[in-house]
XYZ file of C-alpha atoms in Angstrom:
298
model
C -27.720 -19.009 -12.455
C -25.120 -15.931 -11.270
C -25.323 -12.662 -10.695
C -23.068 -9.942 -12.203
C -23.262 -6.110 -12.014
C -21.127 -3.627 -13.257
C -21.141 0.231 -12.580
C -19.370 2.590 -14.943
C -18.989 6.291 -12.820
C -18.920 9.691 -15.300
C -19.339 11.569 -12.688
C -15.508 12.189 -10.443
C -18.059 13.371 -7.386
C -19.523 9.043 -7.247
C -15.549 7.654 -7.205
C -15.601 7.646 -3.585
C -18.659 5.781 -3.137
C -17.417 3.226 -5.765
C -16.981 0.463 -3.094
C -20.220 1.209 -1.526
C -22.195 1.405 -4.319
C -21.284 -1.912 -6.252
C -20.897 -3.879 -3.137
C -24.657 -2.874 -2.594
C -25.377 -3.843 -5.902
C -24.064 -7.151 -5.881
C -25.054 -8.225 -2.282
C -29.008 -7.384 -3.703
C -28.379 -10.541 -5.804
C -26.691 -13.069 -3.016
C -29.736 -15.722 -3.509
C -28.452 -15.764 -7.460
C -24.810 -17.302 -6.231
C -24.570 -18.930 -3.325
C -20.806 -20.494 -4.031
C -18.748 -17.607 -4.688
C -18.487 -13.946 -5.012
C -15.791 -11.461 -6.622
C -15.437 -7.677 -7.360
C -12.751 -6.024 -9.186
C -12.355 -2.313 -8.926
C -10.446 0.433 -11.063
C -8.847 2.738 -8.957
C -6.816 6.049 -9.813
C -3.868 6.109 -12.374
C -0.377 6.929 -10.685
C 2.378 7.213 -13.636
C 5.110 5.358 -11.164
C 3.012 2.950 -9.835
C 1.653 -0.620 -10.928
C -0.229 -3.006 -8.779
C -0.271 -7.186 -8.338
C -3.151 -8.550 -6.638
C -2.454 -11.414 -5.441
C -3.791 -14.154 -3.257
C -3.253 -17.325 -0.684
C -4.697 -20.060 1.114
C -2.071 -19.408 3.792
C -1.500 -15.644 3.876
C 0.616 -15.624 7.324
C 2.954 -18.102 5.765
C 3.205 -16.667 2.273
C 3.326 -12.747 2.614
C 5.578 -13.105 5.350
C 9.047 -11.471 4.339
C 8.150 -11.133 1.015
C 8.022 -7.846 0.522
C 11.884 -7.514 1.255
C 12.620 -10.802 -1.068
C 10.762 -9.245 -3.583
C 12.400 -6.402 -3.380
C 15.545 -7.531 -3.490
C 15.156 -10.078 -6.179
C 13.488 -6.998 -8.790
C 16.232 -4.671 -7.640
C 12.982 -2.070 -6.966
C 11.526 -0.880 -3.892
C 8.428 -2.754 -3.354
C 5.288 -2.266 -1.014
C 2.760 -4.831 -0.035
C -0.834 -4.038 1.419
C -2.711 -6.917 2.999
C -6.367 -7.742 3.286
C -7.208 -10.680 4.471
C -5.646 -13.908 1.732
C -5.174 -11.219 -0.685
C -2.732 -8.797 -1.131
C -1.509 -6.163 -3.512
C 1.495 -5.542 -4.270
C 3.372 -2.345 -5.900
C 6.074 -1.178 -7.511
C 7.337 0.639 -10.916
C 5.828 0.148 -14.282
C 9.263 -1.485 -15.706
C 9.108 -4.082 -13.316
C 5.940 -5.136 -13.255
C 6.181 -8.689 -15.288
C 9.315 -9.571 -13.684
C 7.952 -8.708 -10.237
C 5.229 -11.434 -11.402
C 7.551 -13.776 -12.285
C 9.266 -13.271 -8.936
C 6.532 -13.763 -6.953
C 5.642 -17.140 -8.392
C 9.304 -18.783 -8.011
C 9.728 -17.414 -4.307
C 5.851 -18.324 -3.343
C 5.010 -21.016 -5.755
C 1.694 -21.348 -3.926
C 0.458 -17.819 -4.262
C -1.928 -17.019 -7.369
C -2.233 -14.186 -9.371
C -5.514 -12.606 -9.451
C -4.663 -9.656 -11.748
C -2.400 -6.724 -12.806
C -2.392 -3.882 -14.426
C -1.989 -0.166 -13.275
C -4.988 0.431 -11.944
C -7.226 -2.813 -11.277
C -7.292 -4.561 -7.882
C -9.280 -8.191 -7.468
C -11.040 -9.853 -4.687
C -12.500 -12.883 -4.788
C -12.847 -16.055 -2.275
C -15.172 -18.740 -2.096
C -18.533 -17.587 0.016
C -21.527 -15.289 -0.240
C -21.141 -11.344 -1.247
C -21.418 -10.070 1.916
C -18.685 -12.270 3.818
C -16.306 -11.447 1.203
C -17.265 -7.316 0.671
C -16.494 -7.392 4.532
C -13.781 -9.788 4.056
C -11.787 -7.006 1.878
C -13.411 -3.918 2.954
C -14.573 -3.046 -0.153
C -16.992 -0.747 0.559
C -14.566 1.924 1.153
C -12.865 1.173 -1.673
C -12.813 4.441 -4.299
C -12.389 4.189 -8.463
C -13.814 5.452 -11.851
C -15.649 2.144 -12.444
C -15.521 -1.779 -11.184
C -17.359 -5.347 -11.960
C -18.425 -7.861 -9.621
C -19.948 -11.116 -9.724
C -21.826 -14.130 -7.458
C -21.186 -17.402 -8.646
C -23.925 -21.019 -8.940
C -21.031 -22.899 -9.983
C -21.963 -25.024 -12.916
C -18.794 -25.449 -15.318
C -16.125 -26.322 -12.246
C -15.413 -27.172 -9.097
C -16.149 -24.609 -6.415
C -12.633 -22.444 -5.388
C -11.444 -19.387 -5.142
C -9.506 -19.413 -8.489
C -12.482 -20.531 -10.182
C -14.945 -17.419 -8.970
C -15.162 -14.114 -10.835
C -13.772 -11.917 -12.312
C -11.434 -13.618 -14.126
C -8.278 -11.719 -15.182
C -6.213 -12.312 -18.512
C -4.653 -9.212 -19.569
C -3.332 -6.028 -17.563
C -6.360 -4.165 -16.339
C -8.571 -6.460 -17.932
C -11.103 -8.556 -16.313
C -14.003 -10.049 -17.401
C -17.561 -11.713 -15.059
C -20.124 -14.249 -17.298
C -23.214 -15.268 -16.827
C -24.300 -18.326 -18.791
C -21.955 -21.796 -19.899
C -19.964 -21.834 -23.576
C -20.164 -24.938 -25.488
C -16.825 -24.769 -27.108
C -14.510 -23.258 -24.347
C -12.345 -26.358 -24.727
C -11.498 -25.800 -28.800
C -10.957 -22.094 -27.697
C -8.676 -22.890 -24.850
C -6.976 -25.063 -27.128
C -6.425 -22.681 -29.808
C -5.294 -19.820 -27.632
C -2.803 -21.903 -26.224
C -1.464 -22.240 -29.382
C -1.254 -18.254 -29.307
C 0.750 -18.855 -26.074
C -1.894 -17.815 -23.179
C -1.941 -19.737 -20.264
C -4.270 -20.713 -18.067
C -4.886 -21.325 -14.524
C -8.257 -22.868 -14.413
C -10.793 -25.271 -16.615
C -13.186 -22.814 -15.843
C -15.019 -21.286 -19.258
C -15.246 -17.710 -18.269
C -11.181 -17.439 -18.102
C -11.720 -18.827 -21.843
C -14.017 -16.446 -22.361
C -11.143 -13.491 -20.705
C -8.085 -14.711 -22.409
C -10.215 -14.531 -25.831
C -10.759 -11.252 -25.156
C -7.335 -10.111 -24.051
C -6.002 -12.178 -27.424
C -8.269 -10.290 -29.329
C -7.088 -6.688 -28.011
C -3.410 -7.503 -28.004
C -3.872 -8.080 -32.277
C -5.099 -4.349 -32.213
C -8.418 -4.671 -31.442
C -10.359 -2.011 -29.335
C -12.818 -3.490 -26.313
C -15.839 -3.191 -28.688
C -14.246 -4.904 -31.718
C -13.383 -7.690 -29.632
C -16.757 -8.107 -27.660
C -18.283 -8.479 -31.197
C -15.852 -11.199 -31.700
C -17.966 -13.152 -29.195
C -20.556 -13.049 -31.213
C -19.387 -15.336 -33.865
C -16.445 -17.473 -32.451
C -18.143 -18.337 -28.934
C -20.705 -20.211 -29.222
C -23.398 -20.808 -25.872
C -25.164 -18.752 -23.580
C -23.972 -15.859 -22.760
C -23.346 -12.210 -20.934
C -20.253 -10.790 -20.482
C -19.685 -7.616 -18.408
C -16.546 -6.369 -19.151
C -13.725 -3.923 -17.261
C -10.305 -2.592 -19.196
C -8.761 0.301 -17.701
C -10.447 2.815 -19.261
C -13.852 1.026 -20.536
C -16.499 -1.193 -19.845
C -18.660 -3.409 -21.856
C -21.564 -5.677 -22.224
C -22.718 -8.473 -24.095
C -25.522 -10.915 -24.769
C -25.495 -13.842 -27.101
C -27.674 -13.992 -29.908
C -30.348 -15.601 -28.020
C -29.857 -13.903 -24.641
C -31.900 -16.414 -22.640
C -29.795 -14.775 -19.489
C -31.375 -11.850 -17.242
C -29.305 -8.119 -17.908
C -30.825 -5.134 -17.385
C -28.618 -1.554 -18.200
C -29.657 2.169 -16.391
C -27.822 5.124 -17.163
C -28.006 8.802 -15.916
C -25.794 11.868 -16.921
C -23.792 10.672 -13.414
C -23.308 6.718 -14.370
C -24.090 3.263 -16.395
C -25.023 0.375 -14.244
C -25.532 -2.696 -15.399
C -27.277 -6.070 -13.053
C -28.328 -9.101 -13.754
C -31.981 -8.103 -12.308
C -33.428 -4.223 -11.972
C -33.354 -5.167 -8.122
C -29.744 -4.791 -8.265
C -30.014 -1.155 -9.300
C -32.968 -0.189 -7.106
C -30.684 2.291 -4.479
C -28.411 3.612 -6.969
C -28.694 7.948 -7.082
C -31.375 9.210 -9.627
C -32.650 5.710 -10.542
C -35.960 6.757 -10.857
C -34.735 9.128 -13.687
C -32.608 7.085 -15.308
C -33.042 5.752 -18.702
C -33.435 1.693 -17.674
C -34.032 -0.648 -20.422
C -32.827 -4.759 -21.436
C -29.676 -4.495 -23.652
C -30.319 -6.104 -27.334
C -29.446 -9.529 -27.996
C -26.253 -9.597 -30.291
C -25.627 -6.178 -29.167
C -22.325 -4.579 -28.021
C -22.545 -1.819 -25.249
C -19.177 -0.165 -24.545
C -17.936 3.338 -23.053
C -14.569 4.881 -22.250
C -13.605 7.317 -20.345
C-alpha cells in the first residue's frame, strides 16, 4: 500500500519548519507502511561544500576514526556529523566521488544513501515516528524534501530497501505502486553502466530517471519517460536539487492528492496527510491527472 508525501516550499519564511512540517505529514499516514519509513530533505546550497549521507548497521564501529582516514586518504579536510546509523559527511565539491570511493574501500560495510550538494537521507527499517525521532528531523530546515512509509511488497524488508531511493547527485526518488518490467530495465541500464544496490523496483525506477537526465533531459522530460518505458502501477514523487515532480501511470489506480498555495505544493498519498499544513483551507487541492507530469523549480 505506502505512503509518500512531498512538500515543495516557495515561500524562504516555511524553510525552517521544513522538518516539522513533512515529518507531520508523513507520520499522518503510519497505518499505510508499517515496515519502513524514509525522508530526504534539500537543505541550503554552500559553493565549497558537498555532502555524503551515509549509513551502518554498526555505527560505533564504522564512523569511528574515519573522519581522519578519510581525510587523509582524499588529501581534503573532511567533517562528519552523526545521527544515530547515519551520518553525513562533507567536504569540497572536487572531491566528492573520490571521497565516495574512499569511504567504501576503508568501510566496506557502510552504504551510501545519497549525495549531492544539498540532499541529506534518512531511512531505517520501522514506523515514521521512531525514525523522524531517530534523526531529529523535525528540526531539520530546506527549500523542499520527500518522504515515504513503506508495505513492503517487491523485497525483503531492510533499510537499503526503504525510500527514497537515491541514484544521481541530489536526486531521489519515493513510489507508490509495483513495475512489471523493473528487471528488463535494470538490465538495460546496466548496460548504460548504473549500478545497483538493491532488487528493489523503485531504485529501477531512480536510476531510470537519473539515466534519463544525465542524456540531457530536464526532470519533466524524463518523468514523461515513465510513461511509456515503465510499465505497472505507479506514482512517483520526485526531488532534484532544484525541482520536484509527480507522476501517475496511465491508470492511476494509486491514492495522490496535490494542494498548493502562493506559500507551497504538497503532495500525500491521502488529503489527511495535508490536513495541518498553513492555509490549507485556501489552498487549491485537487487529484493530479492520470498520465500527467507535475513539476516545479525553483
Amino acid at each position: 500500500m505506502c505512503g509518500i508525501v512531498g512538500l515543495f516550499l516557495k515561500d524562504k519564511a516555511l524553510e525552517p519548519q521544513l522538518g516539522s512540517m513533512l515529518s507531520q505529514m508523513l507520520i499522518s499516514l503510519s497505518d499505510r507502511g508499517p515496515d519502513s519509513a524514509g525522508i530526504a530533505i534539500y537543505g541550503a546550497p554552500s559553493r565549497n561544500e558537498a555532502k555524503i549521507t551515509i549509513q551502518s548497521a554498526k555505527p560505533e564501529r564504522d564512523f569511528r576514526g574515519l573522519e581522519a582516514e578519510l581525510a587523509k586518504a582524499i588529501g581534503t579536510p573532511v567533517t562528519i556529523a552523526v545521527k544515530s546509523t547515519h551520518a553525513v559527511v562533507r567536504t569540497t565539491p572536487a572531491k566528492i566521488d573520490e571521497a565516495r570511493e574512499a569511504i567504501q574501500a576503508l568501510r566496506p560495510d557502510i552504504r551510501i544513501m545519497g549525495t549531492g550538494d544539498v540532499v541529506e537521507i534518512y531511512k531505517e527499517v520501522g514506523l515514521p515516528e521512531a525514525v523522524v525521532d531517530r534523526f531529529d528531523v523535525r528540526k531539520m530546515t530546506g527549500t523542499h524534501g520527500i518522504g515515504h512509509t513503506r508495505m513492503a511488497t517487491e523485497s525483503a524488508v531492510t533499510t537499503m530497501g526503504a525510500h527514497p531511493f537515491s541514484t544521481g547527485a541530489d536526486q531521489c526518488l519515493v513510489h507508490n505502486g509495483s513495475l512489471s518490467n523493473h528487471n528488463n530495465v535494470r538490465r538495460e541500464l546496466i548496460r548504460e553502466g548504473m549500478t545497483f544496490e538493491t532488487e528493489n523496483d523503485t531504485e529501477v525506477a531512480a536510476a531510470y530517471l537519473s539515466s534519463q537526465m544525465a542524456h540531457g533531459k530536464n526532470l519533466g522530460e524524463a518523468l514523461e519517460g515513465t510513461l511509456s518505458d515503465l510499465d505497472g502501477f505507479f506514482t512517483f514523487v520526485v526531488g532534484t536539487k532544484n525541482g520536484f515532480g509527480v507522476v501517475r501511470d496511465p491508470i492511476a489506480c494509486k491514492p495522490a492528492v496535490m494542494a498548493e498555495t502562493d506559500q507551497y505544493v504538497a503532495f500525500g498519498s491521502e488529503y489527511r496527510a495535508l490536513t495541518k499544513l498553513p492555509g490549507i483551507d485556501n489552498a487549491r487541492v485537487w487529484e493530479p491527472e492520470p498520465a500527467t507530469v507535475y513539476f516545479w523549480e525553483h
